JSON list of C-alpha atoms in Angstrom, two decimals:
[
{"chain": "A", "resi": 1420, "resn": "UNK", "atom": "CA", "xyz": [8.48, 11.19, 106.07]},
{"chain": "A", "resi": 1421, "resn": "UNK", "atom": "CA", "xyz": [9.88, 14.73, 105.03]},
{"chain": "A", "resi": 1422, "resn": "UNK", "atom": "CA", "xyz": [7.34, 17.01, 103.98]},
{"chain": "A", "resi": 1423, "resn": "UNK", "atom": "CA", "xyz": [7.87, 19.78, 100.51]},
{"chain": "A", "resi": 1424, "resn": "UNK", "atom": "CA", "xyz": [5.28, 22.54, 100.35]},
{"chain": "A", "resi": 1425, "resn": "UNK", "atom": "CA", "xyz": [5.40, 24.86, 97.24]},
{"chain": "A", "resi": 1426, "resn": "UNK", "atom": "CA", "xyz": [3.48, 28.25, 97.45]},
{"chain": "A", "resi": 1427, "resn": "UNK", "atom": "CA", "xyz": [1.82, 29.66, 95.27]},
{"chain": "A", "resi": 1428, "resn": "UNK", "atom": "CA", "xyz": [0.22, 27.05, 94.17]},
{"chain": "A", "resi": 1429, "resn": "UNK", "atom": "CA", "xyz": [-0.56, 28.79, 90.71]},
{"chain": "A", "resi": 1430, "resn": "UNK", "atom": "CA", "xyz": [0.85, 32.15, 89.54]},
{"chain": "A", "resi": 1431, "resn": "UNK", "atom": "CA", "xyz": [-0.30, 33.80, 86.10]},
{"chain": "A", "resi": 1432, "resn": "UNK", "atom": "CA", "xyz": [2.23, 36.13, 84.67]},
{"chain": "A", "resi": 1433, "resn": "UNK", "atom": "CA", "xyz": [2.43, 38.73, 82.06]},
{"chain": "A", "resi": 1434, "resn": "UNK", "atom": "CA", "xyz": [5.70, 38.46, 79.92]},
{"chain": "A", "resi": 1435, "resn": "UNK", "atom": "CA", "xyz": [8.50, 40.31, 81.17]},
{"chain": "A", "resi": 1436, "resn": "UNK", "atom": "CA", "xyz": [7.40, 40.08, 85.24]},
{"chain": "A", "resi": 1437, "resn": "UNK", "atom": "CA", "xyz": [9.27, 38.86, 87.75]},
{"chain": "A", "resi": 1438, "resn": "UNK", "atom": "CA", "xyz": [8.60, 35.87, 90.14]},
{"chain": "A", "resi": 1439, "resn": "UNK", "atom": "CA", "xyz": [9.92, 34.13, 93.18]},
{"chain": "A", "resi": 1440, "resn": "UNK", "atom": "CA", "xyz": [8.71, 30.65, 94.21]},
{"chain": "A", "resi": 1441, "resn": "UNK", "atom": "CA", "xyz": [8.75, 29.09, 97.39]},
{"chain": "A", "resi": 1442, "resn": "UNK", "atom": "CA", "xyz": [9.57, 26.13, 98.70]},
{"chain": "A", "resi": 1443, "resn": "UNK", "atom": "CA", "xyz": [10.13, 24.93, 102.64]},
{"chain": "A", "resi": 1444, "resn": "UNK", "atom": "CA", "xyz": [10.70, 21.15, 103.62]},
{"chain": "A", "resi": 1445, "resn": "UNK", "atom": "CA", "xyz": [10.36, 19.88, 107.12]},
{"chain": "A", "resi": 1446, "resn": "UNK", "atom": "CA", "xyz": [13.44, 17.97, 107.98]},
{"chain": "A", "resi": 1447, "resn": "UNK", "atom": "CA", "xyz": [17.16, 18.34, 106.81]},
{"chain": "A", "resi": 1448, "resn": "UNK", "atom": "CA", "xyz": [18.00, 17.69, 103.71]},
{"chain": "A", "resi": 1449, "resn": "UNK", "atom": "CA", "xyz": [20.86, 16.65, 101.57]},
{"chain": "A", "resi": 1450, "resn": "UNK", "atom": "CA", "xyz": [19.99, 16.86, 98.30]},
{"chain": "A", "resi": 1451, "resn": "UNK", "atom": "CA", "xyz": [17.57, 19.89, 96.51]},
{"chain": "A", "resi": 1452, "resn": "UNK", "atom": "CA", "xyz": [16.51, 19.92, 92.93]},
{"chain": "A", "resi": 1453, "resn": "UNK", "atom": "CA", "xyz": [14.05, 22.41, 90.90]},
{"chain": "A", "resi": 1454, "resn": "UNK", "atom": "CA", "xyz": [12.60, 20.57, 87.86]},
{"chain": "A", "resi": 1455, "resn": "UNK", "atom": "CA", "xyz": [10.06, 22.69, 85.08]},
{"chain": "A", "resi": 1456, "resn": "UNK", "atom": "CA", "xyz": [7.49, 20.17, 83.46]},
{"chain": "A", "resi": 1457, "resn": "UNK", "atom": "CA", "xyz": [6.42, 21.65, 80.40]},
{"chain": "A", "resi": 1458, "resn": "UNK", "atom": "CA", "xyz": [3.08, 21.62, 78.91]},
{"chain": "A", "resi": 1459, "resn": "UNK", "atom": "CA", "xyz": [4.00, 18.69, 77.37]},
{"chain": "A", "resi": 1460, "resn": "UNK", "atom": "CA", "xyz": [5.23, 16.72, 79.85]},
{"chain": "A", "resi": 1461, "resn": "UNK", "atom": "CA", "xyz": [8.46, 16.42, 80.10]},
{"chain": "A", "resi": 1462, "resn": "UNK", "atom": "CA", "xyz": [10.56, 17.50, 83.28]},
{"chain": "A", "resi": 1463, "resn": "UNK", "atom": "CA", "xyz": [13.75, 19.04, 82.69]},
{"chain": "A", "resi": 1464, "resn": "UNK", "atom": "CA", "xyz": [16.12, 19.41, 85.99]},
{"chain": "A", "resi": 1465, "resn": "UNK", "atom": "CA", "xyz": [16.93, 23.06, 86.48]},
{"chain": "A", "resi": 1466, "resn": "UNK", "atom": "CA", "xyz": [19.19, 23.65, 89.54]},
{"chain": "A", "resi": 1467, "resn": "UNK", "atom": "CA", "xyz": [20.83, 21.33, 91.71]},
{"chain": "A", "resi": 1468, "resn": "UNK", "atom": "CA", "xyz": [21.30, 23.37, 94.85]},
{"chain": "A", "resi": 1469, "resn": "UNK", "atom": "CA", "xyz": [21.38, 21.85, 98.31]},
{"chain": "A", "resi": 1470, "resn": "UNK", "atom": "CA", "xyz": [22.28, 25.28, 99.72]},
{"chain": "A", "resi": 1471, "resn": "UNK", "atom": "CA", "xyz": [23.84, 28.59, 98.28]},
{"chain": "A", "resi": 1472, "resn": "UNK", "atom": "CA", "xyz": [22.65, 30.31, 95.10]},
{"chain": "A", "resi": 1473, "resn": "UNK", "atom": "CA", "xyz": [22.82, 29.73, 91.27]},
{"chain": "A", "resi": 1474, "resn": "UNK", "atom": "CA", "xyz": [22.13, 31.25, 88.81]},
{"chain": "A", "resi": 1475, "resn": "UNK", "atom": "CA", "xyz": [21.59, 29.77, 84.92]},
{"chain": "A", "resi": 1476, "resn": "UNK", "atom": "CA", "xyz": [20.60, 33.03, 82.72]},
{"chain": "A", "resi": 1477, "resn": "UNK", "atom": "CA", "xyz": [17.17, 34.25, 83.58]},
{"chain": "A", "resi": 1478, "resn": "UNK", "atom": "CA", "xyz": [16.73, 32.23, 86.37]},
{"chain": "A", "resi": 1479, "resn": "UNK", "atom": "CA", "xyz": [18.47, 31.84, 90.03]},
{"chain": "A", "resi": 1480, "resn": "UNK", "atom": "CA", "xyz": [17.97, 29.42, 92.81]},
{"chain": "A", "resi": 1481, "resn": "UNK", "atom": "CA", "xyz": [19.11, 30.01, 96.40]},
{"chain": "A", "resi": 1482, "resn": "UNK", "atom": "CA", "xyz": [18.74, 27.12, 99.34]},
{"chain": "A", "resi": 1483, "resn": "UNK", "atom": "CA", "xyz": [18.99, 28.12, 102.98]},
{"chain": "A", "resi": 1484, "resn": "UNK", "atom": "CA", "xyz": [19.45, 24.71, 104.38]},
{"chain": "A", "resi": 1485, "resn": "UNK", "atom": "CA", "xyz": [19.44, 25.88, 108.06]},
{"chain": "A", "resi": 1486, "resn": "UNK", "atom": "CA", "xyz": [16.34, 27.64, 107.26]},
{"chain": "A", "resi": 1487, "resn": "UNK", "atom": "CA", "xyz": [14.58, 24.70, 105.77]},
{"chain": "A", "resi": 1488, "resn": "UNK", "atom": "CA", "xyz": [13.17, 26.47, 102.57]},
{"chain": "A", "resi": 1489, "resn": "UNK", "atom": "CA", "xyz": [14.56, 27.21, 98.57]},
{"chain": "A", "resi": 1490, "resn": "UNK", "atom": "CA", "xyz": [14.00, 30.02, 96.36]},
{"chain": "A", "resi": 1491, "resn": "UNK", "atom": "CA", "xyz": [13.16, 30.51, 92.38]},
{"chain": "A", "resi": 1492, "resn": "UNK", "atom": "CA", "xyz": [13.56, 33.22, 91.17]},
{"chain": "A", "resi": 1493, "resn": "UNK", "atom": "CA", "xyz": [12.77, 33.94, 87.15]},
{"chain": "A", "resi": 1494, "resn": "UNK", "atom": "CA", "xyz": [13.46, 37.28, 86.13]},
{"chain": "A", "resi": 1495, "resn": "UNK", "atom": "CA", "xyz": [11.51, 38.39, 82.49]},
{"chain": "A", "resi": 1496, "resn": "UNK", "atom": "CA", "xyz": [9.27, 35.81, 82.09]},
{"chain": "A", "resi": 1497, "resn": "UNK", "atom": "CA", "xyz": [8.67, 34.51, 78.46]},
{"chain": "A", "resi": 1498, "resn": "UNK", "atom": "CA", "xyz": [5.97, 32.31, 77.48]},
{"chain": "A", "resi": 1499, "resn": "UNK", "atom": "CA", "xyz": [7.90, 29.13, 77.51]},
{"chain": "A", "resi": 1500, "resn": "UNK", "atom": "CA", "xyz": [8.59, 29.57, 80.83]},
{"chain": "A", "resi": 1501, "resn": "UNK", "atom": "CA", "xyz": [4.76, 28.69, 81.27]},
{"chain": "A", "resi": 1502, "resn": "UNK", "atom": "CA", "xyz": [4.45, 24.86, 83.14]},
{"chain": "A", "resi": 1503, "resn": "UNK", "atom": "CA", "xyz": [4.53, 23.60, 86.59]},
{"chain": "A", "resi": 1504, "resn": "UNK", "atom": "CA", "xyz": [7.62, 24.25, 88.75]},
{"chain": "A", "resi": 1505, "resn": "UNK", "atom": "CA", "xyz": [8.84, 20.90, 90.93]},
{"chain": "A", "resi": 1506, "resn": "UNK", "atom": "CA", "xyz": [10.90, 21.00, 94.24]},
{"chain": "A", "resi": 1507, "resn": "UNK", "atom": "CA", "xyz": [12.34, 17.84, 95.35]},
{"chain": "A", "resi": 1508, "resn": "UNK", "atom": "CA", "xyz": [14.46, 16.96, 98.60]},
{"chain": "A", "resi": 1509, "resn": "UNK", "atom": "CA", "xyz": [16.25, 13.87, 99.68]},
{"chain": "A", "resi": 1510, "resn": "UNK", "atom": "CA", "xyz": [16.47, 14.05, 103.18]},
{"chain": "A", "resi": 1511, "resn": "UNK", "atom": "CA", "xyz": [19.91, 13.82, 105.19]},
{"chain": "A", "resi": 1512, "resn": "UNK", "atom": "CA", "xyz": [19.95, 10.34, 105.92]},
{"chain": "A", "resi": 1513, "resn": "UNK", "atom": "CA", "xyz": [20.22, 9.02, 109.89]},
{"chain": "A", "resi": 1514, "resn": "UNK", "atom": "CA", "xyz": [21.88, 5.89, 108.71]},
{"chain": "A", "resi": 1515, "resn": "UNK", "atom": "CA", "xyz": [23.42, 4.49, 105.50]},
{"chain": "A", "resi": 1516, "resn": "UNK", "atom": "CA", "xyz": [21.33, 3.67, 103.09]},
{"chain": "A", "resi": 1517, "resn": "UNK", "atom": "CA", "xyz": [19.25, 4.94, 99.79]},
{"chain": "A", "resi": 1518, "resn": "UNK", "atom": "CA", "xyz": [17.24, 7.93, 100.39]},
{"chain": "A", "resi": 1519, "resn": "UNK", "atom": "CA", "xyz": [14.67, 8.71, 98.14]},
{"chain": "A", "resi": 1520, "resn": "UNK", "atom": "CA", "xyz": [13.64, 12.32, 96.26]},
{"chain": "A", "resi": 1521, "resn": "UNK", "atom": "CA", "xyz": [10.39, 13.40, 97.45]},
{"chain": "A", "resi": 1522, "resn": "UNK", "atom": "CA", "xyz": [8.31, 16.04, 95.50]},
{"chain": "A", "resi": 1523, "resn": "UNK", "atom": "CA", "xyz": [6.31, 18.98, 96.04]},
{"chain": "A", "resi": 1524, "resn": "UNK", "atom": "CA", "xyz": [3.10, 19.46, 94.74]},
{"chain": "A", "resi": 1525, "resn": "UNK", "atom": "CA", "xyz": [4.32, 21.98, 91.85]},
{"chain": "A", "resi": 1526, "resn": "UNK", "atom": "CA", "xyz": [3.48, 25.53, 91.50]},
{"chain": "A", "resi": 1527, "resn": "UNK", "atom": "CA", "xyz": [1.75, 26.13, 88.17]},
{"chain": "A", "resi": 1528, "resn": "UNK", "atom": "CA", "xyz": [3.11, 28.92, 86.03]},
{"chain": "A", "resi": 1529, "resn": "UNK", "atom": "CA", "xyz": [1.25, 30.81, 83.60]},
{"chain": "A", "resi": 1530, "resn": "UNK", "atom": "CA", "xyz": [3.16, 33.11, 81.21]},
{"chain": "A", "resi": 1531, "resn": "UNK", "atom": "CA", "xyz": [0.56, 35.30, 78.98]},
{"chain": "A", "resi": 1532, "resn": "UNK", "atom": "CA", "xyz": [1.91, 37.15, 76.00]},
{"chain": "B", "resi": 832, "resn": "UNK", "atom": "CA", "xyz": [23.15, 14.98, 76.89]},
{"chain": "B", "resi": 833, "resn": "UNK", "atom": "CA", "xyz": [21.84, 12.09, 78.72]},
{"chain": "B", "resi": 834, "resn": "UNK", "atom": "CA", "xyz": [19.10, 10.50, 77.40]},
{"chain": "B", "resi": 835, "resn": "UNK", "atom": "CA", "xyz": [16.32, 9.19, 78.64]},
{"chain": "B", "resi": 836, "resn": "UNK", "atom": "CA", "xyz": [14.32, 7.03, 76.96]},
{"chain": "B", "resi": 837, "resn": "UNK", "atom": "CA", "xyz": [10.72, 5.99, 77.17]},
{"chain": "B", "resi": 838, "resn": "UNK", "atom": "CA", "xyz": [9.39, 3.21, 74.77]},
{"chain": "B", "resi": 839, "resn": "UNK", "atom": "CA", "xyz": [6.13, 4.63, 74.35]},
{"chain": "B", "resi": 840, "resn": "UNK", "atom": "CA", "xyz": [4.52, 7.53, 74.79]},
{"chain": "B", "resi": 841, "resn": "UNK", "atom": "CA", "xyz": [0.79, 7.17, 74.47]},
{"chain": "B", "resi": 842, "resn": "UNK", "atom": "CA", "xyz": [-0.70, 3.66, 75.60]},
{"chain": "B", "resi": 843, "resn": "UNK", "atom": "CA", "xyz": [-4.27, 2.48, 75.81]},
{"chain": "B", "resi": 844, "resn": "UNK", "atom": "CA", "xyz": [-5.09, -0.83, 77.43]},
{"chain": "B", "resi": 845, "resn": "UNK", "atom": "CA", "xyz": [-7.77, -3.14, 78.69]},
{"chain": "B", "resi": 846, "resn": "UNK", "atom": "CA", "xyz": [-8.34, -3.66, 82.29]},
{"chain": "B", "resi": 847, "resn": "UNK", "atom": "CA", "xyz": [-6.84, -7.43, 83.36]},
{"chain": "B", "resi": 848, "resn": "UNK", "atom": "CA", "xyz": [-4.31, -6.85, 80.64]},
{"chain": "B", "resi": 849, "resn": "UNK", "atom": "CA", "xyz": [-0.37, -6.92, 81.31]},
{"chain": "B", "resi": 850, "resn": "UNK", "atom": "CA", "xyz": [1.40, -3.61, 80.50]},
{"chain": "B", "resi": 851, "resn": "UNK", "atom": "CA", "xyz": [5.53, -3.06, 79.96]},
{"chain": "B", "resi": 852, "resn": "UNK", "atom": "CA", "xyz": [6.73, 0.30, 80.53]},
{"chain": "B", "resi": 853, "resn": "UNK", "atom": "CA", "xyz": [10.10, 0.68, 78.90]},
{"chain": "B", "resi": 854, "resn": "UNK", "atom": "CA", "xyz": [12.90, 2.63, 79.81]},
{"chain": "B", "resi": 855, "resn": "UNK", "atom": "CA", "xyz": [16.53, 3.30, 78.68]},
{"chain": "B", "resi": 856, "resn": "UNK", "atom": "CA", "xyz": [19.11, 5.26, 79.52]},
{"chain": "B", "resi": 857, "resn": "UNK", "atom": "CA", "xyz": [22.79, 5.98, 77.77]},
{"chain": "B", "resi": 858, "resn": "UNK", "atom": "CA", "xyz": [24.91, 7.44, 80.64]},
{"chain": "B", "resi": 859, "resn": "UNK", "atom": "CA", "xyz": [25.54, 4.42, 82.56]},
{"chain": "B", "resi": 860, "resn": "UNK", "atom": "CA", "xyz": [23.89, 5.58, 85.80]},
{"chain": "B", "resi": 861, "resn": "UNK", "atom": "CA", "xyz": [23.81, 3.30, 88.47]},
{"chain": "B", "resi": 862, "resn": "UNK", "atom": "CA", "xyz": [20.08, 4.71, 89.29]},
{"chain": "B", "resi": 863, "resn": "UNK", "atom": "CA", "xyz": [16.92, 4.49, 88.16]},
{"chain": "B", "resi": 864, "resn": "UNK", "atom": "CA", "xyz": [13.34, 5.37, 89.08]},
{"chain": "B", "resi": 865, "resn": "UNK", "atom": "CA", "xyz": [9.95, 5.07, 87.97]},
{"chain": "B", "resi": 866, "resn": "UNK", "atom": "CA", "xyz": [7.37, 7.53, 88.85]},
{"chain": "B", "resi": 867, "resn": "UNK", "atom": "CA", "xyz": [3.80, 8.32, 88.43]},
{"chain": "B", "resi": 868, "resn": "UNK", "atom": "CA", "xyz": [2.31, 11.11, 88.23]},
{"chain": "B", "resi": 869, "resn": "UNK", "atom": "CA", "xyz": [-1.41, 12.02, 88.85]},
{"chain": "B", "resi": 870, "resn": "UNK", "atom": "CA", "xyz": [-3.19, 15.81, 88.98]},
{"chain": "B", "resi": 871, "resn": "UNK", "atom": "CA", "xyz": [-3.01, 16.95, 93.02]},
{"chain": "B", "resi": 872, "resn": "UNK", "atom": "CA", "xyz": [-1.02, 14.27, 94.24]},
{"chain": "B", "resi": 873, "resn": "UNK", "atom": "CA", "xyz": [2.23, 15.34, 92.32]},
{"chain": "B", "resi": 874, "resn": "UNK", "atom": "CA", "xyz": [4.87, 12.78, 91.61]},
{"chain": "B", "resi": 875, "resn": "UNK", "atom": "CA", "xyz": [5.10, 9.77, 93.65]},
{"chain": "B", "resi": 876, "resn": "UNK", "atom": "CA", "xyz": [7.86, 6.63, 93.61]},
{"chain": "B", "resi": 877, "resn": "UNK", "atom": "CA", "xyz": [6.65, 3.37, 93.01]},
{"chain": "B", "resi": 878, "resn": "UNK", "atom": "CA", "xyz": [10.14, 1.39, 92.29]},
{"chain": "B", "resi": 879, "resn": "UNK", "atom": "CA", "xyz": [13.81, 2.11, 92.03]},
{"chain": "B", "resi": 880, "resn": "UNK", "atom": "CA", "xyz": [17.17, 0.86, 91.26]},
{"chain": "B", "resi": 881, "resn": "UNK", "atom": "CA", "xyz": [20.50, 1.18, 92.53]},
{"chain": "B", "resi": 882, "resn": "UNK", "atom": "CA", "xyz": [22.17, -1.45, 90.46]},
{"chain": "B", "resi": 883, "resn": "UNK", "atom": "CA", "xyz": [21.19, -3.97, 87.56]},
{"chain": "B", "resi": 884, "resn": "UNK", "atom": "CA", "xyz": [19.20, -7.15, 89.28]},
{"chain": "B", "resi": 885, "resn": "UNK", "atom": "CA", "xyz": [18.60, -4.91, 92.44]},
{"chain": "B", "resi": 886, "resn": "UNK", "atom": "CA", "xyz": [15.35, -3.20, 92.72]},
{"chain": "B", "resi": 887, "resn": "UNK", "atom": "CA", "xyz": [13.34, -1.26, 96.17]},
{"chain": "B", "resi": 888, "resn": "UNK", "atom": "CA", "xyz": [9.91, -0.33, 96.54]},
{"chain": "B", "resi": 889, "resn": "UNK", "atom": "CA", "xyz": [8.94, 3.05, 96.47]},
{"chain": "B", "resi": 890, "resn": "UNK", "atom": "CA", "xyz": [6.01, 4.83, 98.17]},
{"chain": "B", "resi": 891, "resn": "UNK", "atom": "CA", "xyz": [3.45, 3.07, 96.08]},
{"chain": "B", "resi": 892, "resn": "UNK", "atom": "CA", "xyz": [4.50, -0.24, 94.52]},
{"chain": "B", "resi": 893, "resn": "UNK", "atom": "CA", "xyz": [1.16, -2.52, 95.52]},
{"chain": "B", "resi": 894, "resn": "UNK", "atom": "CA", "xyz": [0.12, -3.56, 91.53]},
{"chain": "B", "resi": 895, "resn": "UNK", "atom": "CA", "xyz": [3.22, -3.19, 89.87]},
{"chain": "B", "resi": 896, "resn": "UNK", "atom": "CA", "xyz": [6.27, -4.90, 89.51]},
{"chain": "B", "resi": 897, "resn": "UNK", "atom": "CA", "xyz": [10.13, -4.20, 88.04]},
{"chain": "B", "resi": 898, "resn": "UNK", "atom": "CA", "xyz": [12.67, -5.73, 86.29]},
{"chain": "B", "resi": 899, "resn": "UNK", "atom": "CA", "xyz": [16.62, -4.47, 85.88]},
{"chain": "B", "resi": 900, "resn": "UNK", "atom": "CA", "xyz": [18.67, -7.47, 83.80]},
{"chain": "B", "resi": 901, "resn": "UNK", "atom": "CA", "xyz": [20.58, -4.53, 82.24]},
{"chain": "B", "resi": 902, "resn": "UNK", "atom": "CA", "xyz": [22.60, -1.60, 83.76]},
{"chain": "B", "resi": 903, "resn": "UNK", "atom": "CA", "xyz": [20.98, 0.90, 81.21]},
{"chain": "B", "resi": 904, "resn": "UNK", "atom": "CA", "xyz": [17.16, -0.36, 80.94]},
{"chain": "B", "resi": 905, "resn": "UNK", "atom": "CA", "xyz": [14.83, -0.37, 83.64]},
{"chain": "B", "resi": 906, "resn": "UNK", "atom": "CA", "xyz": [11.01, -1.64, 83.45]},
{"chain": "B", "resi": 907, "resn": "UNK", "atom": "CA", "xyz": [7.83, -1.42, 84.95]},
{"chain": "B", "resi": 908, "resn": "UNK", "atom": "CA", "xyz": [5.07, -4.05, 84.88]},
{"chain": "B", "resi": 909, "resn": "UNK", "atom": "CA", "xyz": [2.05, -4.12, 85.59]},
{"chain": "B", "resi": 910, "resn": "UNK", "atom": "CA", "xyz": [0.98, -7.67, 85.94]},
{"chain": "B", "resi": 911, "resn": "UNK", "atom": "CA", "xyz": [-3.37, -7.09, 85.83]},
{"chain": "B", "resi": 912, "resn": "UNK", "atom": "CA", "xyz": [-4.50, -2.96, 84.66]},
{"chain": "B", "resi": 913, "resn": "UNK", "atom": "CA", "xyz": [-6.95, -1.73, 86.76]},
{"chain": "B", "resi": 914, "resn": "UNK", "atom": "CA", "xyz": [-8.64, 1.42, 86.10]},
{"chain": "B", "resi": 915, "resn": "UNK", "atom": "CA", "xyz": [-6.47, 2.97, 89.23]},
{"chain": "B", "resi": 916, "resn": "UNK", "atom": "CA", "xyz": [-3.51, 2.58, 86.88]},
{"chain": "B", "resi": 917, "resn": "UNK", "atom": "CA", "xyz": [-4.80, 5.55, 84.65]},
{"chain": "B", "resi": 918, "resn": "UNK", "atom": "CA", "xyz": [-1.78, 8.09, 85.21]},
{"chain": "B", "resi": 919, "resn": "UNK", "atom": "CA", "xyz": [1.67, 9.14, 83.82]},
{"chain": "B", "resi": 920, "resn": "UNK", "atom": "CA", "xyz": [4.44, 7.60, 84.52]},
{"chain": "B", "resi": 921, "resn": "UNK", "atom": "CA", "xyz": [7.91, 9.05, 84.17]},
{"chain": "B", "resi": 922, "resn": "UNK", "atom": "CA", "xyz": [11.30, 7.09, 84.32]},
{"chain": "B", "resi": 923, "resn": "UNK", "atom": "CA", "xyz": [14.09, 9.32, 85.90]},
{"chain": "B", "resi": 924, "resn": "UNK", "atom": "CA", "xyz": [17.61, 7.87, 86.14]},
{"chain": "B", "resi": 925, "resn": "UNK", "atom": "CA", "xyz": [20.83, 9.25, 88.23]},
{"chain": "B", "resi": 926, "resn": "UNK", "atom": "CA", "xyz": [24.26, 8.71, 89.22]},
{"chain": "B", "resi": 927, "resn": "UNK", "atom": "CA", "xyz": [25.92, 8.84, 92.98]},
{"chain": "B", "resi": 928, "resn": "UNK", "atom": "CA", "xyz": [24.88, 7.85, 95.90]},
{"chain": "B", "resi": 929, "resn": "UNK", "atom": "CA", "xyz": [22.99, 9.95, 99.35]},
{"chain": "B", "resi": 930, "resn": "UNK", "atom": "CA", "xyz": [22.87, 13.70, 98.82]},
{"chain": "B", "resi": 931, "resn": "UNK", "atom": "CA", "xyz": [24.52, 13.52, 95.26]},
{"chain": "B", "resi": 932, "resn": "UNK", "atom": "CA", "xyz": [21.94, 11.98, 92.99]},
{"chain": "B", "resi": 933, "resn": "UNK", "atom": "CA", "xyz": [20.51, 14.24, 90.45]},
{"chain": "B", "resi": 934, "resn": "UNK", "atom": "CA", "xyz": [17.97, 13.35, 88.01]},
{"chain": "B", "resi": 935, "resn": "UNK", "atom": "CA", "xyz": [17.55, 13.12, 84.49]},
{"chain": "B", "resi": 936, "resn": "UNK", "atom": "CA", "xyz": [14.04, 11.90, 83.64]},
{"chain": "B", "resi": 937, "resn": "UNK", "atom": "CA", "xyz": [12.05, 10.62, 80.15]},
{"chain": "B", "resi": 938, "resn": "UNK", "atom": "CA", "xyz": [9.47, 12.13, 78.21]},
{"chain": "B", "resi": 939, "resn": "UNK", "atom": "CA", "xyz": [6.75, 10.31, 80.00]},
{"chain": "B", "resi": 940, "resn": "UNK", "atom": "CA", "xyz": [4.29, 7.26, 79.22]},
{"chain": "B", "resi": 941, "resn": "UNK", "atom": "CA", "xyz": [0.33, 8.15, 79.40]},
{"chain": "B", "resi": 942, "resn": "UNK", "atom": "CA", "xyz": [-1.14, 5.17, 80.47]},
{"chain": "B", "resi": 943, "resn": "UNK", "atom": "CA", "xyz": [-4.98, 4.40, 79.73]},
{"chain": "B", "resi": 944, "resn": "UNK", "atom": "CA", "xyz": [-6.59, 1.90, 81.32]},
{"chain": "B", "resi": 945, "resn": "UNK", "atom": "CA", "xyz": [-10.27, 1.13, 80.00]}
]
């Protein structure tokens, strides 16, 4: 199956930096999400972005599909930003048929005051 | 806002013991997942939906089973806790089909088994 590597794998911030996260996938894909899980659990979807950029206030995403890898970028980090950043892909599929999200590992964000 | 909703939150059960996971969702979507999730291993899928009475296996569905009678509830069963069933599990539903099917998911459901 395809596999989604996110790098780093943990990242500790001081408020107000700057960050990029990574994330590369080893097949084609059709489909590219960004999720945050916050300390509490709960995953909220961030970007949809199969390829191009986006941008939703202090954070972008761009996808180069060709490539095989996505971007985050979170400009002046706040606290609340702190949690663990998903990447999932659906691969493009060969046939008809369901294809399924698969997830990275996370990278874990720390935000410190 | 689509919601999401899982029926419980914190759970704590015996091992042998049947355990319902309940989810509901108010956007009629056509999709729904459930997921667990476990420290390292990230999320994985154990069962999803594409349509009510319809249901596929995910990556990991050995010990647990699903049922779909309605379009907006989906739930997981596990028929005998074991231990290995410790974890969170997260419902996620969507709408459209390849390439177009972006989640929404629930709070979560931590699952103890003793």
């Amino acid at each position: 199956g395809i596999q989604v590597e996110q790098s780093p794998p943990d990242l500790i911030l001081q408020e107000g930096a700057n960050s990029t996260l990574r994330c590369n996938f080893s097949d084609s894909v059709n489909n590219l999400q960004w999720f945050h899980q916050n300390p509490w659990g709960q995953l909220i979807n961030l970007f949809y972005i199969p390829s191009g950029t986006k941008q939703n206030g202090r954070l972008s995403a761009t996808t180069v599909a060709t490539e095989r890898y996505s971007l985050l970028y979170i400009s002046s980090s706040q606290t609340t930003d702190s949690g663990v950043y998903f990447c999932a892909v659906e691969r493009s599929p060969m046939n008809t048929g369901f294809q399924k999200l698969v997830f990275g590992t996370g990278t874990r964000l720390l935000v410190s005051p | 806002d689509v919601k999401v909703t899982q029926s419980s939150r914190y759970l704590v059960k015996r091992t042998g013991e049947k355990v319902f996971l309940e989810c509901v969702q108010d956007m009629d979507h056509e999709n729904m997942f459930w997921y667990r999730q476990d420290p390292g291993l990230g999320l994985r899928l154990i069962y999803f939906s594409y349509d009510v009475k319809m249901k596929e296996k995910g990556d990991i569905p050995e010990g647990y089973s699903v049922s779909r009678e309605k379009k907006e509830r989906f739930s997981l069963i596990l028929e005998s806790a074991s231990t290995n069933q410790t974890s969170m599990y997260l419902c996620a539903s969507g709408q459209g089909g390849s390439g177009a099917n972006v989640l929404t998911f629930g709070a979560g459901s931590r699952l103890t088994v003793l």
